[in-house]
Short mmCIF file of C-alpha atoms in Angstrom, two decimals:
data_model
loop_
_atom_site.label_atom_id
_atom_site.label_comp_id
_atom_site.label_asym_id
_atom_site.label_seq_id
_atom_site.Cartn_x
_atom_site.Cartn_y
_atom_site.Cartn_z
CA UNK A 1 -0.10 -0.05 0.20
CA UNK A 2 2.87 2.29 0.05
CA UNK A 3 2.04 3.92 -3.35
CA UNK A 4 -1.23 4.90 -1.72
CA UNK A 5 -0.18 6.47 1.59
CA UNK A 6 1.13 9.79 1.02
CA UNK A 7 3.43 11.48 3.76
CA UNK A 8 6.67 12.83 4.45
CA UNK A 9 8.98 11.02 7.04
CA UNK A 10 11.74 12.54 9.37
CA UNK A 11 13.91 9.76 10.70
CA UNK A 12 14.77 10.93 14.18
CA UNK A 13 17.26 7.66 14.34
CA UNK A 14 17.74 4.77 16.52
CA UNK A 15 21.26 6.05 17.54
CA UNK A 16 24.33 7.43 15.91
CA UNK A 17 25.15 5.54 12.76
CA UNK A 18 28.68 3.88 12.68
CA UNK A 19 28.36 1.17 10.61
CA UNK A 20 27.22 0.43 7.02
CA UNK A 21 23.30 0.19 6.80
CA UNK A 22 23.03 1.33 3.26
CA UNK A 23 21.63 -2.37 2.30
CA UNK A 24 18.51 -1.66 4.49
CA UNK A 25 18.01 1.97 5.21
CA UNK A 26 18.13 3.43 1.48
CA UNK A 27 15.97 6.06 -0.22
CA UNK A 28 14.20 3.12 -2.37
CA UNK A 29 13.29 0.94 0.74
CA UNK A 30 12.69 3.85 3.21
CA UNK A 31 11.79 7.09 1.48
CA UNK A 32 12.99 9.11 3.97
CA UNK A 33 12.79 12.88 3.56
CA UNK A 34 14.82 13.87 6.53
CA UNK A 35 17.40 11.86 7.86
CA UNK A 36 18.72 13.08 11.26
CA UNK A 37 22.55 12.85 11.95
CA UNK A 38 24.55 14.06 14.95
CA UNK A 39 28.14 14.07 13.47
CA UNK A 40 29.85 15.46 10.27
CA UNK A 41 31.49 11.86 9.76
CA UNK A 42 28.18 10.22 10.27
CA UNK A 43 26.56 12.54 7.82
CA UNK A 44 29.36 12.20 5.18
CA UNK A 45 28.85 8.54 5.30
CA UNK A 46 25.29 8.56 4.27
CA UNK A 47 26.03 10.63 1.52
CA UNK A 48 28.87 8.76 0.10
CA UNK A 49 27.61 5.14 0.76
CA UNK A 50 24.84 3.92 -1.65
CA UNK A 51 21.84 5.04 0.76
CA UNK A 52 20.57 7.30 -2.18
CA UNK A 53 19.91 10.42 -0.25
CA UNK A 54 20.65 14.17 -1.27
CA UNK A 55 22.48 16.64 0.75
CA UNK A 56 19.06 18.29 1.69
CA UNK A 57 17.51 15.09 3.00
CA UNK A 58 20.43 14.20 5.39
CA UNK A 59 19.98 16.65 8.24
CA UNK A 60 22.98 17.54 10.52
CA UNK A 61 21.04 18.50 13.68
CA UNK A 62 21.85 16.02 16.31
CA UNK A 63 19.51 13.27 18.05
CA UNK A 64 16.54 14.97 19.88
CA UNK A 65 17.35 12.86 22.96
CA UNK A 66 20.72 14.52 23.32
CA UNK A 67 18.83 17.59 24.49
CA UNK A 68 18.07 15.65 27.58
CA UNK A 69 21.59 14.82 28.18
CA UNK A 70 22.67 18.44 27.70
CA UNK A 71 20.30 19.55 30.34
CA UNK A 72 20.73 16.59 32.89
CA UNK A 73 22.53 16.37 36.00
CA UNK A 74 25.14 14.06 34.58
CA UNK A 75 27.58 14.90 37.28
CA UNK A 76 25.52 13.29 40.17
CA UNK A 77 26.24 9.97 38.97
CA UNK A 78 26.59 6.95 41.31
CA UNK A 79 29.71 5.05 41.62
CA UNK A 80 28.07 2.58 39.14
CA UNK A 81 29.36 0.88 36.05
CA UNK A 82 27.10 -0.36 33.03
CA UNK A 83 28.13 -3.55 31.20
CA UNK A 84 25.93 -3.51 28.08
CA UNK A 85 27.07 -5.50 25.15
CA UNK A 86 24.89 -5.80 21.98
CA UNK A 87 23.75 -8.87 20.47
CA UNK A 88 24.62 -11.18 17.65
CA UNK A 89 22.17 -11.57 14.95
CA UNK A 90 23.35 -14.95 13.71
CA UNK A 91 24.65 -16.58 16.97
CA UNK A 92 24.15 -20.38 17.00
CA UNK A 93 20.70 -21.46 18.15
CA UNK A 94 19.22 -17.77 17.73
CA UNK A 95 15.47 -17.70 16.88
CA UNK A 96 13.33 -14.69 16.56
CA UNK A 97 9.77 -15.04 17.56
CA UNK A 98 7.82 -12.85 15.13
CA UNK A 99 4.36 -13.10 16.86
CA UNK A 100 5.70 -11.66 20.25
CA UNK A 101 8.63 -9.59 18.89
CA UNK A 102 11.07 -11.08 20.99
CA UNK A 103 13.80 -14.04 20.68
CA UNK A 104 13.07 -17.34 21.84
CA UNK A 105 15.00 -18.77 24.40
CA UNK A 106 18.30 -20.35 23.04
CA UNK A 107 19.35 -23.65 24.95
CA UNK A 108 22.79 -23.21 22.99
CA UNK A 109 23.57 -19.84 24.11
CA UNK A 110 25.60 -21.00 27.18
CA UNK A 111 27.91 -22.84 24.67
CA UNK A 112 28.52 -19.58 22.95
CA UNK A 113 31.75 -17.59 23.13
CA UNK A 114 29.75 -14.58 23.74
CA UNK A 115 28.28 -16.07 27.05
CA UNK A 116 31.46 -17.59 28.32
CA UNK A 117 33.29 -13.90 27.79
CA UNK A 118 30.55 -11.74 29.70
CA UNK A 119 29.90 -14.33 32.38
CA UNK A 120 33.50 -14.55 33.36
CA UNK A 121 33.90 -10.86 33.11
CA UNK A 122 30.94 -9.98 35.44
CA UNK A 123 32.24 -12.59 38.04
CA UNK A 124 36.02 -12.08 37.56
CA UNK A 125 37.45 -11.73 41.30
CA UNK A 126 40.01 -8.92 40.21
CA UNK A 127 37.26 -6.66 38.97
CA UNK A 128 34.80 -7.43 41.99
CA UNK A 129 37.68 -6.80 44.52
CA UNK A 130 38.50 -3.44 42.91
CA UNK A 131 34.82 -2.33 42.66
CA UNK A 132 34.60 -3.43 46.36
CA UNK A 133 37.55 -1.46 47.39
CA UNK A 134 36.50 1.73 45.64
CA UNK A 135 32.88 1.15 46.37
CA UNK A 136 31.65 0.81 43.09
CA UNK A 137 28.62 -1.50 42.16
CA UNK A 138 27.83 -2.70 38.48
CA UNK A 139 24.60 -3.31 36.32
CA UNK A 140 24.57 -6.02 33.68
CA UNK A 141 21.94 -5.34 30.76
CA UNK A 142 21.36 -7.56 27.90
CA UNK A 143 20.26 -6.18 24.77
CA UNK A 144 16.23 -6.31 24.75
CA UNK A 145 16.60 -8.80 22.00
CA UNK A 146 18.39 -11.59 23.90
CA UNK A 147 17.19 -10.45 27.47
CA UNK A 148 15.58 -13.83 27.71
CA UNK A 149 18.95 -15.29 28.11
CA UNK A 150 19.34 -13.53 31.38
CA UNK A 151 18.81 -16.40 33.80
CA UNK A 152 21.84 -18.23 32.16
CA UNK A 153 24.34 -15.59 33.82
CA UNK A 154 25.62 -15.87 37.23
CA UNK A 155 25.67 -12.82 39.11
CA UNK A 156 27.00 -11.78 42.55
CA UNK A 157 26.75 -9.09 45.26
CA UNK A 158 28.83 -6.36 43.20
CA UNK A 159 27.21 -6.67 39.72
CA UNK A 160 23.40 -7.55 39.52
CA UNK A 161 21.59 -8.27 36.42
CA UNK A 162 19.04 -5.37 35.30
CA UNK A 163 15.50 -7.05 34.59
CA UNK A 164 13.78 -4.14 33.39
CA UNK A 165 14.78 -1.07 31.21
CA UNK A 166 15.00 2.15 33.05
CA UNK A 167 14.10 5.51 31.43
CA UNK A 168 16.77 6.92 29.18
CA UNK A 169 17.87 9.85 31.15
CA UNK A 170 17.95 8.08 34.35
CA UNK A 171 20.10 5.36 33.10
CA UNK A 172 22.44 8.09 31.65
CA UNK A 173 22.70 10.00 34.97
CA UNK A 174 23.18 7.24 37.11
CA UNK A 175 26.13 5.11 35.50
CA UNK A 176 29.86 6.52 36.01
CA UNK A 177 30.97 4.32 32.89
CA UNK A 178 29.78 1.90 30.18
CA UNK A 179 31.55 -1.13 29.24
CA UNK A 180 30.31 -2.20 25.80
CA UNK A 181 31.64 -3.70 22.61
CA UNK A 182 30.00 -2.32 19.25
CA UNK A 183 26.83 -0.91 20.51
CA UNK A 184 25.99 2.60 19.68
CA UNK A 185 25.01 3.22 23.36
CA UNK A 186 28.56 4.34 23.69
CA UNK A 187 27.90 7.61 21.73
CA UNK A 188 24.97 8.45 24.29
CA UNK A 189 27.25 7.92 27.36
CA UNK A 190 30.16 9.81 25.77
CA UNK A 191 28.08 12.56 24.80
CA UNK A 192 27.32 12.98 28.62
CA UNK A 193 31.08 13.16 29.28
CA UNK A 194 31.04 9.42 30.73
CA UNK A 195 34.05 7.23 29.84
CA UNK A 196 33.74 4.23 27.51
CA UNK A 197 35.60 0.77 27.45
CA UNK A 198 35.03 -1.45 24.05
CA UNK A 199 35.17 -5.14 24.46
CA UNK A 200 36.04 -6.68 20.87
CA UNK A 201 37.19 -10.04 21.66
CA UNK A 202 35.28 -11.43 18.50
CA UNK A 203 36.27 -8.73 16.01
CA UNK A 204 37.58 -11.13 13.55
CA UNK A 205 33.94 -12.60 13.20
CA UNK A 206 31.53 -9.90 14.38
CA UNK A 207 30.46 -8.41 11.27
CA UNK A 208 29.95 -11.94 9.68
CA UNK A 209 27.30 -12.61 12.49
CA UNK A 210 25.57 -9.15 11.66
CA UNK A 211 23.11 -7.91 9.16
CA UNK A 212 25.10 -4.85 8.50
CA UNK A 213 28.87 -4.06 7.27
CA UNK A 214 31.58 -2.16 9.09
CA UNK A 215 31.34 1.51 8.51
CA UNK A 216 33.54 4.60 8.57
CA UNK A 217 33.96 4.52 12.31
CA UNK A 218 37.57 3.50 13.37
CA UNK A 219 37.73 2.48 17.18
CA UNK A 220 41.24 2.90 17.47
CA UNK A 221 41.41 6.28 15.60
CA UNK A 222 37.99 7.73 16.52
CA UNK A 223 36.72 5.83 19.65
CA UNK A 224 36.12 7.34 23.04
CA UNK A 225 37.98 4.66 25.33
CA UNK A 226 40.44 1.75 25.27
CA UNK A 227 39.59 -0.88 22.70
CA UNK A 228 40.27 -4.52 24.14
CA UNK A 229 40.46 -7.39 21.87
CA UNK A 230 40.74 -10.12 24.72
CA UNK A 231 39.93 -10.94 28.07
CA UNK A 232 42.81 -9.88 30.14
CA UNK A 233 43.15 -6.38 28.37
CA UNK A 234 39.24 -5.86 28.96
CA UNK A 235 39.93 -6.67 32.69
CA UNK A 236 42.94 -4.37 33.01
CA UNK A 237 41.17 -1.53 31.23
CA UNK A 238 38.21 -1.74 33.92
CA UNK A 239 40.34 -1.85 36.79
CA UNK A 240 42.52 1.08 35.54
CA UNK A 241 39.04 2.96 34.88
CA UNK A 242 37.82 2.29 38.35
CA UNK A 243 41.22 3.31 40.08
CA UNK A 244 40.84 6.52 38.07
CA UNK A 245 37.49 7.02 39.29
CA UNK A 246 35.94 6.58 35.97
CA UNK A 247 37.06 10.03 34.55
CA UNK A 248 37.00 10.66 30.83
CA UNK A 249 40.49 11.12 29.62
CA UNK A 250 41.52 14.13 27.98
CA UNK A 251 42.35 12.69 24.67
CA UNK A 252 38.74 11.14 24.68
CA UNK A 253 37.33 14.48 25.73
CA UNK A 254 39.02 16.07 22.70
CA UNK A 255 37.72 13.15 20.39
CA UNK A 256 34.17 13.95 21.89
CA UNK A 257 34.23 17.73 20.98
CA UNK A 258 35.56 17.10 17.68
CA UNK A 259 32.94 14.36 16.76
CA UNK A 260 29.54 15.70 17.81
CA UNK A 261 28.32 18.87 15.80
CA UNK A 262 26.35 20.23 18.69
CA UNK A 263 26.07 20.59 22.51
CA UNK A 264 23.73 23.48 22.64
CA UNK A 265 20.54 21.74 23.56
CA UNK A 266 18.75 22.96 20.35
CA UNK A 267 18.55 19.51 18.44
CA UNK A 268 14.84 19.34 18.84
CA UNK A 269 14.73 22.85 17.51
CA UNK A 270 16.54 22.39 14.59
CA UNK A 271 14.68 19.40 13.54
CA UNK A 272 11.27 20.98 14.27
CA UNK A 273 12.22 23.66 11.94
CA UNK A 274 13.08 21.26 9.26
CA UNK A 275 9.81 19.45 9.49
CA UNK A 276 8.07 22.77 8.96
CA UNK A 277 9.82 23.38 5.72
CA UNK A 278 8.68 19.92 4.32
CA UNK A 279 5.19 21.53 4.10
CA UNK A 280 6.69 23.59 1.40
CA UNK A 281 8.17 21.12 -0.63
#
């Protein structure tokens, strides 16, 4: 029925795009009239890769939700660390339940490298001892798509599992640091001035397990925190960050300032004004 429904679409975005989604989010498939981006490099990738959008259609305005971060009390954070890995599309045994919009429980999940890595990480005695010494606690949060696997993980008195999604702003405010892998959640936290640690133990095969390709974003050159490619370097990075009281290092502060186009709290205003212009097209 697409040819019978006439509307103009402004895409407010799932998050900052760092990978190549041009096989899915093209002009032909989505017909977006205004595609919101937050960084010049992000916008450039949408124009150079085969998405099919024009200069006018790709808007550099900043995500609307970033206005919340600009005005929040992010300095009033708890001594709390968020562990938030993304999911793997083609992980062995994974099945999507189209009726309920969730994944089915995967009985093979505990055999995966993903499970072994994160179950060990959140129970590593060196990390737990360091957190206890410096009075930190942790939250382990699975991506909603695989949250059904939560019962497979062992938790402890220091790092607990977050069963329900808290409000966006509350989650940003209360955590001092995020440990993730390839998730775009890292952009939200660093926008708020929070440090990031990237755990990429499966980089050699990650993109072969996804339905998108690697994009313009180079974690070593563009990332906002240490990039760890194995278990031991991940443990070391987390301990170092805790001992530094989870402060965003100066070089990552500089990258943050250079990457994002706006920190003025006017993202919603810019997008609203562009939406009004659509009435004249």
